[in-house]
Amino acid sequence: MKSDIEIAQSVTLKPIAEVVKQVGIDFDDLELYGKYKAKLSFDKIEKIKANKLGKLILVTAINPTPAGEGKSTMSIGLADALNKMGKKTMIALREPSLGPVMGIKGGAAGGGYAQVLPMEDINLHFTGDMHAITTANNALSALIDNHLHQGNELGIDQRRIIWKRVVDLNDRALRHVTIGLGSPVNGIPREDGFDITVASEIMAILCLATDINDLKERLANIVVAYRYDRTPVYVRDLKVEGALTLILKDAIKPNLVQTIYGTPAFVHGGPFANIAHGCNSVLATATALRLADYTITEAGFGADLGAEKFLDIKTPNLPTTPDAVVIVATIRALKMHGGVAKTDLGKENVEAVRTGFANLKRHVENVRKFGLPAVVAINEFVADTEAEIAVLKELCAEIDVPVELASVWANGPDGGINLANAVVNAVENGNAEYERLYSDEDSLEEKVTKIVTEIYGGDKVIFGKKAKTQLKQFAQFGWDKLPVCMAKTQYSFSDNPSQLGAPTDFAITIREFVPKIGAGFIVALTGDVMTMPGLPKKPAALNMDITPDGTAIGLF
C-alpha cells in the first residue's frame, strides 16, 4: 500500500485557476502562489455576498483515540462523493501546524485517496499564514516590552502580563523563559513563555473575523496585561492594532487548493481545538456557502469540544447554521472506548463495540440537543468483522440514527457514495432547527455548568479559588456575556483523559479563566491543558528528507 505522500505525488495536479472555475471563481479573482495554490481576493468575496447560501455540513467525531478516526479524511471523501453525485460541493478545512507535523500527530490534509493537494505545501509553509500570525503575535510582545523599557506610561504590572510569545513548533524548553537579562539596554527583566502559534489569540481572531475592519477591531480588544490597580490593558491602549492588522493583510484571505479528485477546497486558519474553538475561518466557510450548493467543514477533536464550540462560538458568526452533522467513528476506536488495548484491536470483540458505543451515543444525543440531524460515518478498516459491524448497525437503529460505512481512504469518492446519500437525505428531510446551548445573557458560571452537565454528562462544576475571583472580576469588566471556550482533554468527556467511554457522576474543576476578548470568548481551564507541546522520543521529523530534485520524503 502506498503512503499518503506517495499517493499525493502520483496525482497530476490541475492549475488551481482551472479547478475553481466550477464554483464561479475566475482567474482575476485569485492571488496566485504558484500554479496550485491561491488566495481569494476580497473583491470577489464582496461581490458574492448577495449569493444564495448553500447547505452546511459539519463533520465531527467521537472522542479521539490512538486507534484513529480520520475526520479530515472523511470530510474530504464525503465532498468528493457529493461532487461525483452532481452536487456542487466545496470543502472548508483548517491549516496544519508545523508542530504536530514534525512531532507525532501528523498533518491535516486527509489521507489515502481522500486528500487535499499539494499536501507537502499544505503541511509545511503553505502560503505563509502561520508565519504572519507568529510575526504579528511576537510583534505585539516586542511592543509590550518596549513600552515597559520606555517608561511604562500605561502603568503595566510586569508580573501580570498575560500575552506570551509563540513559535509554530513543539518546543517544551520554551514554556517558561526569562527575558531582558544582561544590562539595562536589553529591556526590563521578567518571566515570559512561549505557546505554539495555533494557540495564539491572534489565530482565533483571524478565524472569527469577517473582514479587515472586524479583524482590526478584534485585535484592538486583546487583553495583554493588567495594571497595578488590576484594570485590564488592551491592544488599543498601546495603539498598535493598525500595525498588527497590516502584518495580517494577506493571511486573512482564504487559501484555495484542490482534492485528488478536483474538488475545490478552502484550507484556512487552524486554532487549537482544546484551548480555542478549533475551526477553520469564518471567511472561508461563509465564502464557500455562497459559491457551492454543499459546504463540508469540520471541527477539531470530538464533538464535545469541536462541535460544541462550532455551534456555540463559530455558528453565531456565520450567515447560516448547519443543516446536518456527520459524526465519524471507527470500529477500532469504539473497541478502545469499550476497554480494549491498542495491541488487541485486530481481534474481533463484539461486546467491546457494544460497550464503546456509549461514547458515540452520547455524541449523537448532544448533536440533537442543538436541534440538528446526525449521521454516523464509520471509517472502514480491513480488520472490522461482519459481527462487529452488525452490532453497531443494530445499536444505531435503536437510537434512530442513520449509519453508513465509508472507505474513502482506500477508494476515494466511490467509497463515500452511500454516506453522501445519507447526508443528502438528512439535509432534505432532517428539519434542522438550530439552537444554541446557552444564551449570551447566561452568566459564565451558568454557561460552564450547562456545557458540563448537558454535553459532558458530569453532575457538577467545582470553581477553584482563582476562578471564583475571576467570575466577579470579569462581570465587572462586562466580559460575562461572552461565550465560554472550554479547555480540557480531548480524550474524555471528563477532565480525566483515562476515563473513556461515556463516564457519569463526575465533577469538572475550573481552575482559572483566561480572557480572549479580541476573539470574543472566555477560556475556562480544566486539568493541565498544554499550550506548548513537546516532541516525542521519536518525532516524525526523523523520517523526513528531501531528494536532490526537491521531492519530499517521509511526510506521512
Coordinates of C-alpha atoms in Angstrom, one line a residue:
M1 CA 0.0 0.0 0.0
K2 CA 1.3 3.4 -1.0
S3 CA 1.9 6.0 1.8
D4 CA -0.1 9.2 1.8
I5 CA 2.7 11.2 0.2
E6 CA 3.3 8.6 -2.5
I7 CA -0.4 8.8 -3.4
A8 CA -0.3 12.6 -3.4
Q9 CA 2.8 12.7 -5.6
S10 CA 1.3 10.3 -8.1
V11 CA -1.5 12.7 -8.9
T12 CA -1.3 15.2 -11.8
L13 CA -2.5 18.4 -10.3
K14 CA -4.6 20.8 -12.3
P15 CA -3.8 24.5 -12.2
I16 CA -5.9 26.0 -9.4
A17 CA -7.4 28.6 -11.7
E18 CA -8.9 25.8 -13.7
V19 CA -10.2 23.9 -10.6
V20 CA -12.1 26.8 -9.2
K21 CA -14.0 27.7 -12.4
Q22 CA -16.6 25.1 -11.4
V23 CA -17.7 27.3 -8.5
G24 CA -17.6 30.6 -10.4
I25 CA -14.2 31.9 -9.5
D26 CA -12.3 33.5 -12.4
F27 CA -8.5 33.9 -12.9
D28 CA -8.7 37.6 -11.9
D29 CA -10.3 36.7 -8.6
L30 CA -7.2 34.9 -7.5
E31 CA -3.9 35.9 -5.9
L32 CA -1.7 33.0 -7.1
Y33 CA 1.0 31.3 -5.0
G34 CA 2.5 29.3 -7.9
K35 CA 0.2 27.1 -10.1
Y36 CA -1.6 25.1 -7.5
K37 CA -2.3 27.4 -4.5
A38 CA -4.1 30.8 -4.4
K39 CA -5.8 33.2 -2.1
L40 CA -9.2 34.6 -3.0
S41 CA -9.4 38.3 -3.4
F42 CA -11.6 40.5 -1.1
D43 CA -13.1 41.9 -4.3
K44 CA -14.6 38.5 -5.1
I45 CA -15.7 37.9 -1.5
E46 CA -17.5 41.2 -1.6
K47 CA -19.2 40.5 -5.0
I48 CA -20.8 37.2 -3.9
K49 CA -22.2 38.4 -0.6
A50 CA -25.7 38.5 -2.0
N51 CA -25.5 35.0 -3.4
K52 CA -27.9 32.3 -2.2
L53 CA -26.4 30.3 0.7
G54 CA -25.8 26.6 0.2
K55 CA -26.2 23.8 2.7
L56 CA -23.7 23.4 5.5
I57 CA -22.5 20.0 6.8
L58 CA -20.4 19.9 9.9
V59 CA -18.1 16.9 10.3
T60 CA -17.1 15.9 13.9
A61 CA -16.2 12.7 15.7
I62 CA -16.3 10.6 18.8
N63 CA -13.6 11.3 21.4
P64 CA -10.2 10.6 19.7
T65 CA -8.2 7.5 20.5
P66 CA -4.7 6.3 19.4
A67 CA -6.6 4.0 17.1
G68 CA -7.5 7.0 14.9
E69 CA -10.8 8.2 13.5
G70 CA -10.0 10.0 10.2
K71 CA -12.2 13.1 10.5
S72 CA -10.4 15.2 7.8
T73 CA -10.1 12.2 5.5
M74 CA -13.9 11.6 5.8
S75 CA -14.7 15.3 5.2
I76 CA -12.6 15.3 2.0
G77 CA -14.0 11.9 0.8
L78 CA -17.6 13.0 1.5
A79 CA -17.1 16.2 -0.5
D80 CA -15.6 14.2 -3.4
A81 CA -18.6 11.8 -3.3
L82 CA -21.1 14.6 -3.3
N83 CA -19.4 16.2 -6.3
K84 CA -19.4 12.8 -8.1
M85 CA -23.2 12.7 -7.5
G86 CA -23.6 16.1 -9.2
K87 CA -23.9 18.2 -6.1
K88 CA -21.7 21.4 -6.4
T89 CA -19.6 21.0 -3.3
M90 CA -16.7 22.8 -1.6
I91 CA -14.6 22.0 1.5
A92 CA -13.5 24.3 4.3
L93 CA -10.8 22.9 6.5
R94 CA -8.1 24.0 8.9
E95 CA -4.5 24.5 8.1
P96 CA -2.0 22.1 9.7
S97 CA 0.6 23.4 12.2
L98 CA 4.3 22.6 11.8
G99 CA 4.5 21.5 15.4
P100 CA 2.2 18.4 15.1
V101 CA 3.5 17.7 11.6
M102 CA 7.1 17.5 12.8
G103 CA 6.0 15.8 16.1
I104 CA 3.7 12.8 16.4
K105 CA 0.1 13.8 15.4
G106 CA 0.7 14.3 11.7
G107 CA -0.7 16.8 9.3
A108 CA -4.3 17.8 8.4
A109 CA -4.5 17.2 4.7
G110 CA -6.5 14.0 4.8
G111 CA -5.1 10.6 3.9
G112 CA -5.1 7.8 1.2
Y113 CA -7.3 8.8 -1.7
A114 CA -9.1 11.5 0.2
Q115 CA -6.5 14.3 0.4
V116 CA -6.2 18.0 -0.3
L117 CA -3.2 18.8 -2.5
P118 CA -0.4 19.8 -2.7
M119 CA -0.1 18.0 0.6
E120 CA 3.6 18.8 1.1
D121 CA 3.0 22.5 0.8
I122 CA -0.2 22.5 2.9
N123 CA 1.7 20.6 5.7
L124 CA 4.8 22.8 5.6
H125 CA 4.8 26.6 4.9
F126 CA 1.8 26.7 2.6
T127 CA 1.0 30.4 1.9
G128 CA 2.8 31.8 4.9
D129 CA -0.3 32.3 7.1
M130 CA 1.3 30.7 10.2
H131 CA 4.4 32.8 9.8
A132 CA 2.3 36.0 9.6
I133 CA 0.3 35.1 12.7
T134 CA 3.6 34.2 14.5
T135 CA 5.1 37.6 13.5
A136 CA 2.0 39.6 14.5
N137 CA 1.9 37.8 17.9
N138 CA 5.6 38.4 18.5
A139 CA 5.5 42.0 17.3
L140 CA 2.9 42.6 20.0
S141 CA 5.2 41.0 22.6
A142 CA 8.1 43.3 21.4
L143 CA 5.9 46.4 21.6
I144 CA 4.8 45.5 25.1
D145 CA 8.4 45.1 26.3
N146 CA 9.4 48.3 24.5
H147 CA 6.6 50.1 26.3
L148 CA 8.0 48.9 29.6
H149 CA 11.5 49.9 28.7
Q150 CA 10.4 53.4 27.5
G151 CA 8.8 54.3 30.8
N152 CA 5.6 52.2 31.1
E153 CA 3.2 55.1 30.6
L154 CA 0.2 52.7 31.0
G155 CA 1.3 51.5 34.4
I156 CA 1.5 47.9 33.4
D157 CA 2.3 45.5 36.2
Q158 CA 5.0 43.4 34.6
R159 CA 4.1 40.5 36.9
R160 CA 0.6 40.4 35.3
I161 CA 1.4 40.4 31.6
I162 CA -0.6 37.6 30.1
W163 CA 0.5 37.9 26.5
K164 CA 3.0 35.2 25.5
R165 CA 5.3 34.8 22.5
V166 CA 4.7 32.0 20.1
V167 CA 6.5 29.7 17.6
D168 CA 5.0 27.2 15.2
L169 CA 6.9 24.2 16.6
N170 CA 6.7 21.8 19.6
D171 CA 9.4 23.1 21.9
R172 CA 9.0 22.3 25.6
A173 CA 12.1 24.2 26.5
L174 CA 10.3 27.5 25.7
R175 CA 7.3 27.0 28.0
H176 CA 8.9 29.2 30.8
V177 CA 11.7 31.6 30.0
T178 CA 13.2 34.8 31.5
I179 CA 13.8 37.7 29.2
G180 CA 15.5 41.1 29.4
L181 CA 18.7 39.8 31.0
G182 CA 22.2 41.3 30.5
S183 CA 22.0 45.0 31.1
P184 CA 19.5 47.9 31.2
V185 CA 19.8 48.4 27.4
N186 CA 18.3 44.9 27.0
G187 CA 15.0 45.8 28.5
I188 CA 13.1 45.0 31.7
P189 CA 13.9 41.5 33.1
R190 CA 10.7 39.5 33.6
E191 CA 9.3 36.0 33.3
D192 CA 7.7 35.0 30.0
G193 CA 6.9 31.9 28.0
F194 CA 6.0 30.6 24.5
D195 CA 2.9 29.0 23.2
I196 CA 2.6 27.2 19.9
T197 CA 1.3 29.6 17.2
V198 CA -2.1 27.9 16.8
A199 CA -2.8 28.6 20.5
S200 CA -2.3 32.4 19.9
E201 CA -5.4 34.5 20.3
I202 CA -4.5 36.1 17.0
M203 CA -5.1 32.8 15.3
A204 CA -8.6 32.6 16.9
I205 CA -9.2 36.2 15.9
L206 CA -8.2 35.6 12.3
C207 CA -10.6 32.6 12.1
L208 CA -13.6 34.6 13.5
A209 CA -13.0 37.9 11.7
T210 CA -15.4 38.7 8.9
D211 CA -13.3 41.4 7.1
I212 CA -10.3 43.7 7.6
N213 CA -12.2 46.2 9.8
D214 CA -13.6 43.4 12.0
L215 CA -10.0 42.0 12.3
K216 CA -8.6 45.3 13.4
E217 CA -11.4 45.8 16.0
R218 CA -10.9 42.4 17.4
L219 CA -7.1 42.9 17.6
A220 CA -7.7 46.2 19.4
N221 CA -9.7 44.3 22.0
I222 CA -7.0 41.8 23.0
V223 CA -6.2 42.0 26.7
V224 CA -2.4 41.8 27.1
A225 CA -1.9 42.6 30.8
Y226 CA -3.2 44.3 33.9
R227 CA -2.2 47.5 35.6
Y228 CA -1.2 47.8 39.3
D229 CA -4.8 48.6 40.1
R230 CA -5.8 45.3 38.3
T231 CA -7.6 47.0 35.4
P232 CA -7.1 45.4 32.0
V233 CA -4.7 46.8 29.4
Y234 CA -5.9 46.3 25.8
V235 CA -4.0 46.5 22.5
R236 CA -5.9 49.6 21.7
D237 CA -4.2 51.3 24.7
L238 CA -0.9 50.6 23.0
K239 CA -2.3 52.0 19.8
V240 CA -0.8 49.2 17.6
E241 CA -3.9 47.4 16.2
G242 CA -3.2 49.1 12.8
A243 CA 0.3 47.7 12.6
L244 CA -0.8 44.2 13.6
T245 CA -3.6 44.3 11.0
L246 CA -1.1 45.3 8.3
I247 CA 1.0 42.3 9.1
L248 CA -2.1 40.1 8.6
K249 CA -3.4 41.7 5.5
D250 CA -2.7 38.7 3.3
A251 CA -3.2 36.0 5.9
I252 CA -6.8 36.9 6.4
K253 CA -7.6 36.0 2.7
P254 CA -8.8 32.3 2.4
N255 CA -6.5 29.8 0.7
L256 CA -7.7 27.7 -2.3
V257 CA -6.4 24.2 -3.1
Q258 CA -7.9 21.0 -4.6
T259 CA -8.6 17.4 -3.7
I260 CA -7.1 14.4 -5.5
Y261 CA -10.4 14.3 -7.5
G262 CA -10.6 18.1 -8.2
T263 CA -13.0 19.3 -5.6
P264 CA -12.2 23.0 -4.7
A265 CA -11.1 23.4 -1.1
F266 CA -10.5 26.3 1.3
V267 CA -7.8 25.5 3.8
H268 CA -7.5 28.5 6.1
G269 CA -6.7 29.0 9.7
G270 CA -6.2 26.5 12.5
P271 CA -6.8 27.4 16.1
F272 CA -6.2 24.8 18.8
A273 CA -9.4 22.8 19.5
N274 CA -8.9 22.5 23.2
I275 CA -7.6 26.0 24.1
A276 CA -9.6 27.7 21.3
H277 CA -12.5 26.9 19.1
G278 CA -10.8 24.5 16.7
C279 CA -12.5 25.5 13.4
N280 CA -11.3 26.9 10.1
S281 CA -12.0 30.6 9.3
V282 CA -15.5 32.2 9.2
L283 CA -14.4 33.9 6.0
A284 CA -13.6 30.5 4.3
T285 CA -16.8 28.8 5.4
A286 CA -19.0 31.8 4.6
T287 CA -17.5 32.2 1.2
A288 CA -17.8 28.5 0.3
L289 CA -21.5 28.7 1.3
R290 CA -22.0 31.5 -1.3
L291 CA -20.2 29.6 -4.0
A292 CA -21.4 26.0 -3.6
D293 CA -24.6 24.0 -3.0
Y294 CA -22.9 22.0 -0.3
T295 CA -20.1 23.1 2.0
I296 CA -18.3 20.4 4.1
T297 CA -16.5 21.7 7.1
E298 CA -15.1 20.1 10.3
A299 CA -14.4 20.9 13.9
G300 CA -11.4 19.7 15.9
F301 CA -11.3 16.6 18.2
G302 CA -14.5 15.0 19.4
A303 CA -18.0 16.6 19.3
D304 CA -17.8 17.5 23.0
L305 CA -15.0 20.0 22.2
G306 CA -15.0 20.9 18.4
A307 CA -18.7 20.6 17.6
E308 CA -19.9 22.3 20.8
K309 CA -17.6 25.2 20.1
F310 CA -18.5 25.3 16.4
L311 CA -22.2 25.6 17.4
D312 CA -21.9 27.9 20.3
I313 CA -19.0 30.2 19.2
K314 CA -18.5 30.0 15.4
T315 CA -22.0 29.5 14.1
P316 CA -23.3 32.9 15.5
N317 CA -20.7 34.5 13.3
L318 CA -21.8 32.6 10.1
P319 CA -24.5 33.7 7.7
T320 CA -26.4 30.4 8.2
T321 CA -26.5 27.4 10.6
P322 CA -25.6 23.7 9.9
D323 CA -28.1 21.6 8.1
A324 CA -26.7 18.3 9.3
V325 CA -23.8 16.9 11.4
V326 CA -21.7 13.8 10.5
I327 CA -20.1 12.0 13.4
V328 CA -17.1 10.0 12.4
A329 CA -16.1 6.8 14.3
T330 CA -14.3 3.6 13.7
I331 CA -14.9 0.1 15.0
R332 CA -11.4 0.1 16.3
A333 CA -11.9 3.3 18.3
L334 CA -15.2 2.1 19.7
K335 CA -13.4 -1.0 20.9
M336 CA -10.9 1.2 22.7
H337 CA -13.7 3.1 24.3
G338 CA -15.0 -0.3 25.3
G339 CA -11.8 -1.2 27.2
V340 CA -9.7 -3.0 24.6
A341 CA -5.9 -2.3 24.5
K342 CA -4.5 -0.9 21.2
T343 CA -2.4 -4.1 20.7
D344 CA -5.6 -6.2 20.7
L345 CA -7.7 -4.1 18.3
G346 CA -7.2 -6.6 15.5
K347 CA -9.2 -9.3 17.3
E348 CA -12.9 -9.5 17.0
N349 CA -14.7 -8.2 20.1
V350 CA -18.4 -7.6 19.7
E351 CA -19.0 -6.8 23.3
A352 CA -16.4 -4.1 23.3
V353 CA -18.1 -2.5 20.4
R354 CA -21.4 -2.6 22.3
T355 CA -19.7 -1.1 25.4
G356 CA -17.8 1.6 23.5
F357 CA -21.0 2.6 21.6
A358 CA -21.9 4.6 24.7
N359 CA -19.4 7.3 23.6
L360 CA -20.9 7.5 20.1
K361 CA -24.4 7.5 21.5
R362 CA -23.7 10.5 23.8
H363 CA -22.3 12.5 20.9
V364 CA -25.4 11.7 18.8
E365 CA -27.6 12.9 21.7
N366 CA -25.6 16.1 22.1
V367 CA -25.9 17.0 18.4
R368 CA -29.6 16.6 18.7
K369 CA -29.7 19.0 21.7
F370 CA -28.7 21.7 19.2
G371 CA -31.7 20.8 17.0
L372 CA -29.6 19.2 14.2
P373 CA -29.9 15.8 12.5
A374 CA -27.0 13.5 12.9
V375 CA -25.4 10.9 10.5
V376 CA -22.9 8.4 11.7
A377 CA -19.9 7.7 9.4
I378 CA -17.9 4.6 10.1
N379 CA -14.4 4.8 8.6
E380 CA -13.7 1.3 7.4
F381 CA -10.7 -0.8 8.4
V382 CA -9.8 -4.2 7.0
A383 CA -9.9 -5.8 10.4
D384 CA -13.6 -4.9 11.0
T385 CA -15.7 -8.0 11.2
E386 CA -19.2 -8.7 10.0
A387 CA -20.4 -9.4 13.5
E388 CA -18.9 -6.1 14.8
I389 CA -20.4 -4.1 12.0
A390 CA -23.8 -5.8 12.5
V391 CA -24.0 -4.9 16.2
L392 CA -23.0 -1.3 15.5
K393 CA -25.8 -1.0 13.0
E394 CA -28.2 -2.6 15.4
L395 CA -27.2 -0.1 18.1
C396 CA -27.6 2.9 15.8
A397 CA -31.0 1.7 14.7
E398 CA -32.1 1.6 18.4
I399 CA -31.4 5.3 18.7
D400 CA -32.8 6.0 15.2
V401 CA -29.6 7.5 13.7
P402 CA -28.5 6.6 10.1
V403 CA -25.1 4.9 9.9
E404 CA -23.0 4.2 6.8
L405 CA -19.7 2.6 6.3
A406 CA -17.2 4.6 4.2
S407 CA -14.0 3.5 2.5
V408 CA -12.8 6.9 1.1
W409 CA -9.3 6.4 2.3
A410 CA -8.9 3.3 0.0
N411 CA -11.5 4.1 -2.7
G412 CA -11.9 7.8 -2.8
P413 CA -15.3 9.2 -3.7
D414 CA -16.6 5.7 -4.7
G415 CA -16.2 4.7 -1.1
G416 CA -18.3 7.6 0.2
I417 CA -21.4 7.4 -2.1
N418 CA -23.6 5.7 0.5
L419 CA -22.6 8.2 3.1
A420 CA -23.2 11.1 0.7
N421 CA -26.7 9.8 0.0
A422 CA -27.4 9.6 3.7
V423 CA -26.2 13.1 4.3
V424 CA -28.3 14.5 1.4
N425 CA -31.3 12.6 2.9
A426 CA -30.6 14.1 6.3
V427 CA -30.4 17.6 4.8
E428 CA -33.6 17.3 2.8
N429 CA -35.7 15.6 5.4
G430 CA -33.9 16.3 8.7
N431 CA -35.8 19.5 9.6
A432 CA -32.8 21.2 11.2
E433 CA -33.8 23.7 13.9
Y434 CA -30.5 25.0 15.3
E435 CA -30.5 26.3 18.9
R436 CA -27.5 27.3 20.9
L437 CA -26.9 25.5 24.2
Y438 CA -26.9 28.8 26.2
S439 CA -27.7 32.4 25.7
D440 CA -25.4 35.4 25.9
E441 CA -27.3 36.6 29.0
D442 CA -26.4 33.5 31.0
S443 CA -23.6 34.1 33.4
L444 CA -20.2 32.5 32.8
E445 CA -21.0 30.1 35.7
E446 CA -24.3 29.1 34.1
K447 CA -22.7 28.6 30.7
V448 CA -19.9 26.4 32.1
T449 CA -22.5 24.4 34.1
K450 CA -24.7 23.8 31.0
I451 CA -21.7 22.5 29.0
V452 CA -20.6 20.2 31.8
T453 CA -24.0 18.7 32.7
E454 CA -25.6 18.7 29.2
I455 CA -22.7 17.9 26.9
Y456 CA -20.1 16.1 29.0
G457 CA -22.5 14.2 31.3
G458 CA -20.9 15.5 34.5
D459 CA -23.0 16.2 37.6
K460 CA -21.4 19.4 38.9
V461 CA -18.7 22.0 38.4
I462 CA -16.2 23.0 41.0
F463 CA -14.8 26.5 40.6
G464 CA -11.3 27.0 42.2
K465 CA -10.4 30.0 44.3
K466 CA -8.9 31.9 41.4
A467 CA -11.8 31.1 39.1
K468 CA -14.3 32.4 41.7
T469 CA -12.4 35.6 42.0
Q470 CA -12.4 36.0 38.2
L471 CA -16.1 35.4 37.9
K472 CA -16.7 38.5 39.9
Q473 CA -13.9 40.5 38.2
F474 CA -15.0 39.6 34.7
A475 CA -18.6 40.5 35.4
Q476 CA -17.3 44.0 36.5
F477 CA -15.4 44.3 33.2
G478 CA -18.5 43.3 31.2
W479 CA -17.0 40.1 29.9
D480 CA -19.5 37.8 31.4
K481 CA -21.8 37.9 28.4
L482 CA -19.3 36.3 26.1
P483 CA -19.3 32.6 25.1
V484 CA -17.3 30.1 27.0
C485 CA -14.5 28.1 25.3
M486 CA -13.8 25.0 27.5
A487 CA -10.1 24.0 27.6
K488 CA -10.0 20.3 28.6
T489 CA -8.6 17.0 27.4
Q490 CA -9.9 15.8 24.1
Y491 CA -9.7 12.1 25.1
S492 CA -12.6 12.0 27.5
F493 CA -16.0 13.7 28.2
S494 CA -14.5 14.4 31.7
D495 CA -11.3 16.3 32.5
N496 CA -9.5 12.9 33.1
P497 CA -8.1 11.6 29.9
S498 CA -8.1 8.0 31.2
Q499 CA -11.9 8.0 31.6
L500 CA -13.0 6.6 28.2
G501 CA -16.5 5.7 27.0
A502 CA -19.3 7.8 28.5
P503 CA -18.5 8.5 32.2
T504 CA -21.1 9.8 34.6
D505 CA -21.2 11.1 38.1
F506 CA -18.0 13.2 37.8
A507 CA -17.2 16.8 38.6
I508 CA -15.2 19.2 36.3
T509 CA -12.9 21.6 38.1
I510 CA -12.4 25.1 36.6
R511 CA -9.0 26.3 37.9
E512 CA -8.8 29.6 36.0
F513 CA -10.4 31.7 33.3
V514 CA -8.5 33.4 30.5
P515 CA -10.0 36.4 28.8
K516 CA -9.8 36.2 25.0
I517 CA -11.7 39.4 24.4
G518 CA -10.5 40.0 20.9
A519 CA -11.6 36.6 19.8
G520 CA -14.8 37.1 21.7
F521 CA -14.8 34.3 24.2
I522 CA -13.6 33.4 27.7
V523 CA -11.4 30.3 28.1
A524 CA -12.2 28.0 31.1
L525 CA -9.2 26.0 32.0
T526 CA -9.6 22.5 33.3
G527 CA -6.9 20.0 34.2
D528 CA -3.5 20.6 32.7
V529 CA -4.0 21.6 29.0
M530 CA -0.7 22.2 27.3
T531 CA -0.4 25.2 25.0
M532 CA 3.2 24.4 24.1
P533 CA 3.5 20.7 23.2
G534 CA 6.8 18.8 23.4
L535 CA 8.3 16.4 20.9
P536 CA 8.0 12.6 21.4
K537 CA 11.1 10.4 21.8
K538 CA 11.0 9.6 18.1
P539 CA 9.4 12.6 16.3
A540 CA 8.0 12.4 12.8
A541 CA 10.9 14.7 11.7
L542 CA 13.3 11.7 11.9
N543 CA 11.5 10.1 8.9
M544 CA 11.6 13.3 6.7
D545 CA 14.0 14.1 4.0
I546 CA 14.3 15.7 0.5
T547 CA 15.8 14.4 -2.7
P548 CA 18.3 16.4 -4.8
D549 CA 15.4 17.3 -7.2
G550 CA 13.3 18.7 -4.4
T551 CA 10.9 15.8 -3.8
A552 CA 9.7 15.5 -0.2
I553 CA 10.2 12.1 1.5
G554 CA 8.7 10.7 4.7
L555 CA 5.9 13.3 5.1
F556 CA 3.3 10.6 6.2

